[in-house]
PDB file of C-alpha atoms and ligand atoms in Angstrom:
ATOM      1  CA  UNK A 153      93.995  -4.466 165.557  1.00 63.00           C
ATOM      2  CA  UNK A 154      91.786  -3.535 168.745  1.00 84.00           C
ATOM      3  CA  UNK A 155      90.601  -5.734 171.338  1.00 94.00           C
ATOM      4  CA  UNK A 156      87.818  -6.485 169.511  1.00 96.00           C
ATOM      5  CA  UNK A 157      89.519  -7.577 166.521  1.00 95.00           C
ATOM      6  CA  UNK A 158      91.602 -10.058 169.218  1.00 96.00           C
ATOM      7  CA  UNK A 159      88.537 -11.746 170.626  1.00 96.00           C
ATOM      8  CA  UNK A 160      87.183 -12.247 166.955  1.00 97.00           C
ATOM      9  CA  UNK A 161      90.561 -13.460 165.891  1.00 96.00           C
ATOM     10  CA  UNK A 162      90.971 -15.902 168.755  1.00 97.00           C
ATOM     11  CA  UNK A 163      87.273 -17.343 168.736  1.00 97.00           C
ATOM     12  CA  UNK A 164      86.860 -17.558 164.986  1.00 97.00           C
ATOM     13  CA  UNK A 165      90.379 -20.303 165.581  1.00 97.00           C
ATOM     14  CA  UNK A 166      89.356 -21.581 169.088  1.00 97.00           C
ATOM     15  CA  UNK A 167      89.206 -25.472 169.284  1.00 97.00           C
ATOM     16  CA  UNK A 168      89.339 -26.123 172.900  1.00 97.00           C
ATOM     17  CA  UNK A 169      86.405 -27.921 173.120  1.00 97.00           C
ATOM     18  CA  UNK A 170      84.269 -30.170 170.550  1.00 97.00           C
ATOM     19  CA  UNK A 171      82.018 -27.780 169.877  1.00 98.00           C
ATOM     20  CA  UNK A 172      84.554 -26.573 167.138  1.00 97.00           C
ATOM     21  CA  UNK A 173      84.132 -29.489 164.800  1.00 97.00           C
ATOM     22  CA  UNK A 174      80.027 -28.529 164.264  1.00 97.00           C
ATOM     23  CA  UNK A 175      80.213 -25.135 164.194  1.00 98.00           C
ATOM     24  CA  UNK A 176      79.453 -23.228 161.016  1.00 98.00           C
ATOM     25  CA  UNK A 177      80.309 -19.840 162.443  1.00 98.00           C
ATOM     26  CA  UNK A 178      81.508 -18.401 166.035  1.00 98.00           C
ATOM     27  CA  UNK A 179      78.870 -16.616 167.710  1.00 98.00           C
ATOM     28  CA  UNK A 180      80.092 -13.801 169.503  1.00 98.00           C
ATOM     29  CA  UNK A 181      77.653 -11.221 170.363  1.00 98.00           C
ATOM     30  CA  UNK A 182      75.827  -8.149 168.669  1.00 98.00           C
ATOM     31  CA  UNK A 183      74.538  -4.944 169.982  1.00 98.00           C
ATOM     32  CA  UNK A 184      76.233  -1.524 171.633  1.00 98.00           C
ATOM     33  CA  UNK A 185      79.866  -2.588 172.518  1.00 97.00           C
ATOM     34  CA  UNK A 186      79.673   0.247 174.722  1.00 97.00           C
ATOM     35  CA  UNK A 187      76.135  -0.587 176.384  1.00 98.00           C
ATOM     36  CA  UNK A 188      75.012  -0.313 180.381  1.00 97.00           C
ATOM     37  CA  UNK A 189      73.218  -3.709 180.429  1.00 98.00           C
ATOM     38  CA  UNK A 190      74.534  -7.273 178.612  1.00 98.00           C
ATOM     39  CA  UNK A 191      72.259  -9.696 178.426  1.00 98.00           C
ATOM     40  CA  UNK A 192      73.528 -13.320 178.839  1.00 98.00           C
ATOM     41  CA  UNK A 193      72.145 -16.130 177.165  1.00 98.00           C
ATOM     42  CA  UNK A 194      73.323 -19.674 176.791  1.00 97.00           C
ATOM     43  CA  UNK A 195      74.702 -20.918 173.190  1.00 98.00           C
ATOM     44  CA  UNK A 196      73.621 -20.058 169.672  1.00 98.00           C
ATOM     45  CA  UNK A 197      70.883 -22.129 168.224  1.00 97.00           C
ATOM     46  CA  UNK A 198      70.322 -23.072 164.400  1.00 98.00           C
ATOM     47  CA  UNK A 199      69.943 -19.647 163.195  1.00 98.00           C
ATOM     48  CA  UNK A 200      72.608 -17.923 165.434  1.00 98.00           C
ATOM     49  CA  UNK A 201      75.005 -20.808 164.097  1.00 98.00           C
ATOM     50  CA  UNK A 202      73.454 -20.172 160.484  1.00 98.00           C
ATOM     51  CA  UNK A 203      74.239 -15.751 160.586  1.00 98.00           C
ATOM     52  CA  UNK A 204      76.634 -15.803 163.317  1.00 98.00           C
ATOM     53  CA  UNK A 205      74.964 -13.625 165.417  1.00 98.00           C
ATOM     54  CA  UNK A 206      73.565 -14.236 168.675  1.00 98.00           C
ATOM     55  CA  UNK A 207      69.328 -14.237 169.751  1.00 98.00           C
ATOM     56  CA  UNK A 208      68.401 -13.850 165.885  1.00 98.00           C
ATOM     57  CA  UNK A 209      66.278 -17.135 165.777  1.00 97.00           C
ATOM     58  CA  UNK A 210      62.254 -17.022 167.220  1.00 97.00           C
ATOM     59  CA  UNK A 211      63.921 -16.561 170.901  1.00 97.00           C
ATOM     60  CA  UNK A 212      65.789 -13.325 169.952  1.00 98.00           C
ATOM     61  CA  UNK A 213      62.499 -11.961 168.029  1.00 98.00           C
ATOM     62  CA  UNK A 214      60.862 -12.481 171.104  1.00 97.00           C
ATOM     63  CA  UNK A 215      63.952 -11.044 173.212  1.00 98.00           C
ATOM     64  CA  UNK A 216      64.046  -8.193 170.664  1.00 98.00           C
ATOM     65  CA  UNK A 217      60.377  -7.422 171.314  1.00 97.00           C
ATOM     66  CA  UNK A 218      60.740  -7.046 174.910  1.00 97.00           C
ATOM     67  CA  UNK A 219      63.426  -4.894 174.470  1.00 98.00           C
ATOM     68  CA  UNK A 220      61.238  -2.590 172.707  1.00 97.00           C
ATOM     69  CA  UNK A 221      58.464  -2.555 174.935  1.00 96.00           C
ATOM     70  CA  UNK A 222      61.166  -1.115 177.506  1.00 96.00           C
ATOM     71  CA  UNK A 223      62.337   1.606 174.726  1.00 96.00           C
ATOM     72  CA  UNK A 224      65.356  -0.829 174.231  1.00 97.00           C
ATOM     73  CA  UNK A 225      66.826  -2.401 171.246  1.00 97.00           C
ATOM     74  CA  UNK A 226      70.432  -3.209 170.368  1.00 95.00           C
ATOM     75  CA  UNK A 227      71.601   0.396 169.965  1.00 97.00           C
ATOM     76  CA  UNK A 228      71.029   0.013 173.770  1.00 95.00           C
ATOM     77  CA  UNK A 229      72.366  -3.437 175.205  1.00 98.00           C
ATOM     78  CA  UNK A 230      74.659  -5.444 174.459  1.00 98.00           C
ATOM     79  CA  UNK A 231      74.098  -9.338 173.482  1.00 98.00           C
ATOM     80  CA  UNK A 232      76.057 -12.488 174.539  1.00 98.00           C
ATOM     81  CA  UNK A 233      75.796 -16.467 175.391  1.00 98.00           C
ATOM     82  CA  UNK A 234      77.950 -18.495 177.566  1.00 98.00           C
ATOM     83  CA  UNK A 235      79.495 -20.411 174.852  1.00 98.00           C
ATOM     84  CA  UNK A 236      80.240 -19.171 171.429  1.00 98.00           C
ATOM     85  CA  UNK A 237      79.668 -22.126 169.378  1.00 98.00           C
ATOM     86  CA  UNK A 238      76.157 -24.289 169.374  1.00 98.00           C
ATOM     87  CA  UNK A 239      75.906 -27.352 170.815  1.00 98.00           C
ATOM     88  CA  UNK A 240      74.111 -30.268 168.177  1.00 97.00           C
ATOM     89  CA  UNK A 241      70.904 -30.641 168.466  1.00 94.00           C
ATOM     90  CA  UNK A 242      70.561 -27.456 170.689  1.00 93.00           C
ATOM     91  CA  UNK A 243      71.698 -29.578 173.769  1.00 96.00           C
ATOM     92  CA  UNK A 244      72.605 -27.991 176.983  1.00 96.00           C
ATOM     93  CA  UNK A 245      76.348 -27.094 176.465  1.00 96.00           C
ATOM     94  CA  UNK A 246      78.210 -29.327 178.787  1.00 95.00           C
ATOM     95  CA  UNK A 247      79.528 -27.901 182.202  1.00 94.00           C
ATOM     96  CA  UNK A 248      82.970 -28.078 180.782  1.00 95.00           C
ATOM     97  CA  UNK A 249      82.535 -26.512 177.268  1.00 97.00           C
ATOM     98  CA  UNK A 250      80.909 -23.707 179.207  1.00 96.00           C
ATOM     99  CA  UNK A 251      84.473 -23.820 181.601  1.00 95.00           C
ATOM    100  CA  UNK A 252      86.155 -23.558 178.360  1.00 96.00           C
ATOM    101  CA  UNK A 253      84.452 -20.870 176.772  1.00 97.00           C
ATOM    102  CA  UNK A 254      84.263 -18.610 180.252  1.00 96.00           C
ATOM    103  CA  UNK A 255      87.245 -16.821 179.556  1.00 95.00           C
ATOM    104  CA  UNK A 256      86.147 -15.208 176.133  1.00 97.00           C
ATOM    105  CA  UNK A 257      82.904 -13.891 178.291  1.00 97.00           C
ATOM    106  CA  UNK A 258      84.906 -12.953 180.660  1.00 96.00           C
ATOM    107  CA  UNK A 259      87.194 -10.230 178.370  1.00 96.00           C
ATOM    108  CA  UNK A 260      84.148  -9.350 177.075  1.00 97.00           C
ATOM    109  CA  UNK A 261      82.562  -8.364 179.932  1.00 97.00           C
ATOM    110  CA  UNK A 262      85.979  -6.363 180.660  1.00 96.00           C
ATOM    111  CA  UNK A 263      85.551  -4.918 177.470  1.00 97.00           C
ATOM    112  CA  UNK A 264      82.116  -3.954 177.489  1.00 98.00           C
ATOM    113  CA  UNK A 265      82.347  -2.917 181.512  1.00 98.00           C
ATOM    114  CA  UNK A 266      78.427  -3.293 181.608  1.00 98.00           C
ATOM    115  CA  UNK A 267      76.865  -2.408 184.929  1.00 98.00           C
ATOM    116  CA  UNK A 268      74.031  -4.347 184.376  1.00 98.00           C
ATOM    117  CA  UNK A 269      73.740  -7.715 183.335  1.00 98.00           C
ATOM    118  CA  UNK A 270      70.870 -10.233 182.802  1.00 98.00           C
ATOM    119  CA  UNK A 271      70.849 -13.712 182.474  1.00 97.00           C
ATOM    120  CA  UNK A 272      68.523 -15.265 180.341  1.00 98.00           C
ATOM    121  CA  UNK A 273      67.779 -19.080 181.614  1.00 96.00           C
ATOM    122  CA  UNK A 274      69.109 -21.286 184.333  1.00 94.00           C
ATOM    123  CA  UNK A 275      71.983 -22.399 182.370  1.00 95.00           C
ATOM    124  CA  UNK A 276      73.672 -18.564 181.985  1.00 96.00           C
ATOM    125  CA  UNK A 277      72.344 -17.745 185.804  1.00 94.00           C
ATOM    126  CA  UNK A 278      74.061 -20.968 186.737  1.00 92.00           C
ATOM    127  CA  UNK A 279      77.197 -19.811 185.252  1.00 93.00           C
ATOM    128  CA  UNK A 280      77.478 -16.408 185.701  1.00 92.00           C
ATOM    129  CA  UNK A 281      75.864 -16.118 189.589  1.00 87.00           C
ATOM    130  CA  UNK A 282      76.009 -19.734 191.287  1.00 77.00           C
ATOM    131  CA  UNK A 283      79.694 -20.814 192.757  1.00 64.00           C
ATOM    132  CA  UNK A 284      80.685 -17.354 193.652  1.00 65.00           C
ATOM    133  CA  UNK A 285      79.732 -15.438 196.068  1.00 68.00           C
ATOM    134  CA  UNK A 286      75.856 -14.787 196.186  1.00 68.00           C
ATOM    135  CA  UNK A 287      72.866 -14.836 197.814  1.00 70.00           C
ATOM    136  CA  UNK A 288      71.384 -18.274 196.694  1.00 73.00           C
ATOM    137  CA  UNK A 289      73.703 -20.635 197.421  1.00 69.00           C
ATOM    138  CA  UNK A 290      75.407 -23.507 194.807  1.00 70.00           C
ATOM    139  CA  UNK A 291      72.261 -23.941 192.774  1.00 78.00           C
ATOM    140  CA  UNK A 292      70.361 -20.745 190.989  1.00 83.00           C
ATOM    141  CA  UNK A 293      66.829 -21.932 190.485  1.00 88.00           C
ATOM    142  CA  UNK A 294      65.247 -19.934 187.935  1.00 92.00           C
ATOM    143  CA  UNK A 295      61.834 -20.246 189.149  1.00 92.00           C
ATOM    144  CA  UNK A 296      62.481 -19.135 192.789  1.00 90.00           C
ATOM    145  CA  UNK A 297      65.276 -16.978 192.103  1.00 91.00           C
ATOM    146  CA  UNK A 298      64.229 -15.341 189.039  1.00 94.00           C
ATOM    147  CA  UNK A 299      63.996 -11.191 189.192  1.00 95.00           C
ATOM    148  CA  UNK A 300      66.353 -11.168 192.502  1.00 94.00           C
ATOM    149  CA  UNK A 301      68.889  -8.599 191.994  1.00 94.00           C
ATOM    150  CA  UNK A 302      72.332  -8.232 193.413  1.00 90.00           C
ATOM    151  CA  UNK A 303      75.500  -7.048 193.103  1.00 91.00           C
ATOM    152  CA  UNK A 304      79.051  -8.149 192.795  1.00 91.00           C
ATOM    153  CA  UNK A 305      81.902  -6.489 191.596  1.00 91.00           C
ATOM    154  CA  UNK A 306      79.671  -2.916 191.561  1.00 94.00           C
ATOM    155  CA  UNK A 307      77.962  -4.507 188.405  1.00 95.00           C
ATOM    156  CA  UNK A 308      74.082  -5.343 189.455  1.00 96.00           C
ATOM    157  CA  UNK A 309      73.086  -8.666 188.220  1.00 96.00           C
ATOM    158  CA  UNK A 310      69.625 -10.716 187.722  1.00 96.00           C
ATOM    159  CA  UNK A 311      68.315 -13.442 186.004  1.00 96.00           C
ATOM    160  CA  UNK A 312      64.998 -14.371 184.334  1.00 97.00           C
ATOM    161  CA  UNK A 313      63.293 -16.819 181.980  1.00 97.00           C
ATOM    162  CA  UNK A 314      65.076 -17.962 178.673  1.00 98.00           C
ATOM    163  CA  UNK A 315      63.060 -16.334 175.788  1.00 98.00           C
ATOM    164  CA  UNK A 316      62.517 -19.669 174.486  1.00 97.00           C
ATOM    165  CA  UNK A 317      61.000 -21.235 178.223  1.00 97.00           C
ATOM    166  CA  UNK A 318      58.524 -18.134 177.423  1.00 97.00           C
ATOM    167  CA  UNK A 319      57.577 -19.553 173.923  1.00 97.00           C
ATOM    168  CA  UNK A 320      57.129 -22.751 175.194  1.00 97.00           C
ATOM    169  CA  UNK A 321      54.676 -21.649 178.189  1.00 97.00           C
ATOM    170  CA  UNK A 322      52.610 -18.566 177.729  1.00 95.00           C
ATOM    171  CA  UNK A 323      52.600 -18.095 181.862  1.00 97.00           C
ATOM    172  CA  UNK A 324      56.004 -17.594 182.241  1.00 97.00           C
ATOM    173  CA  UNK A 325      55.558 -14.243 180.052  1.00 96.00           C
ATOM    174  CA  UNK A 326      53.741 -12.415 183.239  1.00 96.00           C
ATOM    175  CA  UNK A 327      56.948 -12.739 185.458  1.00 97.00           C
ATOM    176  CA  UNK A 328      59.463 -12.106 182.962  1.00 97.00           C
ATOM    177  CA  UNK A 329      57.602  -8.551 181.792  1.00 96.00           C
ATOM    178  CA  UNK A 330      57.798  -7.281 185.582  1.00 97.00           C
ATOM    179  CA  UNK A 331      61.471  -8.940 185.370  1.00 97.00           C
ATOM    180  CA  UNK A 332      62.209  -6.606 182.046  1.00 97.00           C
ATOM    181  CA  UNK A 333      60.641  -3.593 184.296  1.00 96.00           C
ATOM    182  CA  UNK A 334      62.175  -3.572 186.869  1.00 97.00           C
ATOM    183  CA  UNK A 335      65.489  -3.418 184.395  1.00 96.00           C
ATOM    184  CA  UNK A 336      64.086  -0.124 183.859  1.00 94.00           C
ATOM    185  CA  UNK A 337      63.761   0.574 187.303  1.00 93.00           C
ATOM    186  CA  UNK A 338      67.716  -0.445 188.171  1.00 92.00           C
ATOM    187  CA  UNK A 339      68.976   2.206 185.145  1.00 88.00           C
TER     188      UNK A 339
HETATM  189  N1  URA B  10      69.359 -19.184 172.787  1.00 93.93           N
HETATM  190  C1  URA B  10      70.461 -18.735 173.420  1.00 93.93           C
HETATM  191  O1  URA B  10      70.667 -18.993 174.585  1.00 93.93           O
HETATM  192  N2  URA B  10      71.292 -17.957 172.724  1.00 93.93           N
HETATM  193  C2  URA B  10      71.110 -17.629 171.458  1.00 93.93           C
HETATM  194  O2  URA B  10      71.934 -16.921 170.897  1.00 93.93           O
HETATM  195  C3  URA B  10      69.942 -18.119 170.822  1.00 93.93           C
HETATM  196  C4  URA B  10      69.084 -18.899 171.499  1.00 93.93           C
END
């Protein structure tokens, strides 16, 4: 049994917050286990709960389309959420399920040892780049901090718009293409 096998082991059993109790599978991530950049999103929706698998509903298509428009796909990145099971309804998961679930992102991340990672939305840039040390203070807002990067621990980090705030407003697609670019730019 690897690492890997651990995390799977220990998630697929995990009950330490309610989130449990609705689940119909553990969503851990998908892509290159060994990949420079990790992209962060939230918590599974429908589908992701449905397959297991994380960004495979109309926000991953869309994710997944980017990606390829930057010569990218999951053979390249790495794919994760905040918390591993979905919250009903696709609610925000609540500031402590996301405290509960850190520490399974967190051994990912040692496992994976990206050195690039994106946050998708204000809830993953919230969790992964507000309260410790950075340059925006307690809140990250994803408007005015969006496609910022900087760096902590020698990994560089930015945020930009959820693929789903793009399918819901067509403008937002502009900023988030020079966002995706300027991943380019950083490898
Ligand atoms: N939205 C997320 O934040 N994560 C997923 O896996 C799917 C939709």
């Amino acid at each position: 049994m690897d690492n890997w096998d651990t995390l799977y082991d220990v998630c697929k059993k995990c009950a330490r917050c309610p989130l449990w109790e609705t689940r119909t599978n553990v969503v851990i991530g998908r892509g290159n286990k060994e990949a420079d950049i990790m992209f962060i999103g939230e918590g599974p929706g429908f589908h992701e709960d449905q397959q297991g698998l994380p960004f495979v509903g109309p926000a991953g298509q869309l994710l997944d389309k980017m990606l390829l428009a930057i010569n990218m796909s999951e053979e390249n990145v790495y794919i994760a959420n905040i918390v591993k099971c979905r919250p009903p309804g696709n609610r925000d998961p609540k500031p402590e399920e996301q405290a509960k679930c850190m520490d399974y992102l967190r051994y990912q991340l040692t496992l994976v040892r990206p050195k690039i990672i994106v946050a998708l939305g204000r809830i993953a840039a919230n969790a992964i780049i507000a309260g410790g040390e950075n340059p925006y203070g307690e809140e990250f807002r994803i408007t005015k901090h969006r496609g910022i990067w900087f760096e902590r621990k020698g990994i560089q980090i930015m945020a930009t718009y959820h693929p789903s705030a793009l399918l819901r407003d067509e403008t937002k697609k502009r900023p988030a293409w020079e966002d995706f670019k300027s991943i380019v730019n950083k490898l």
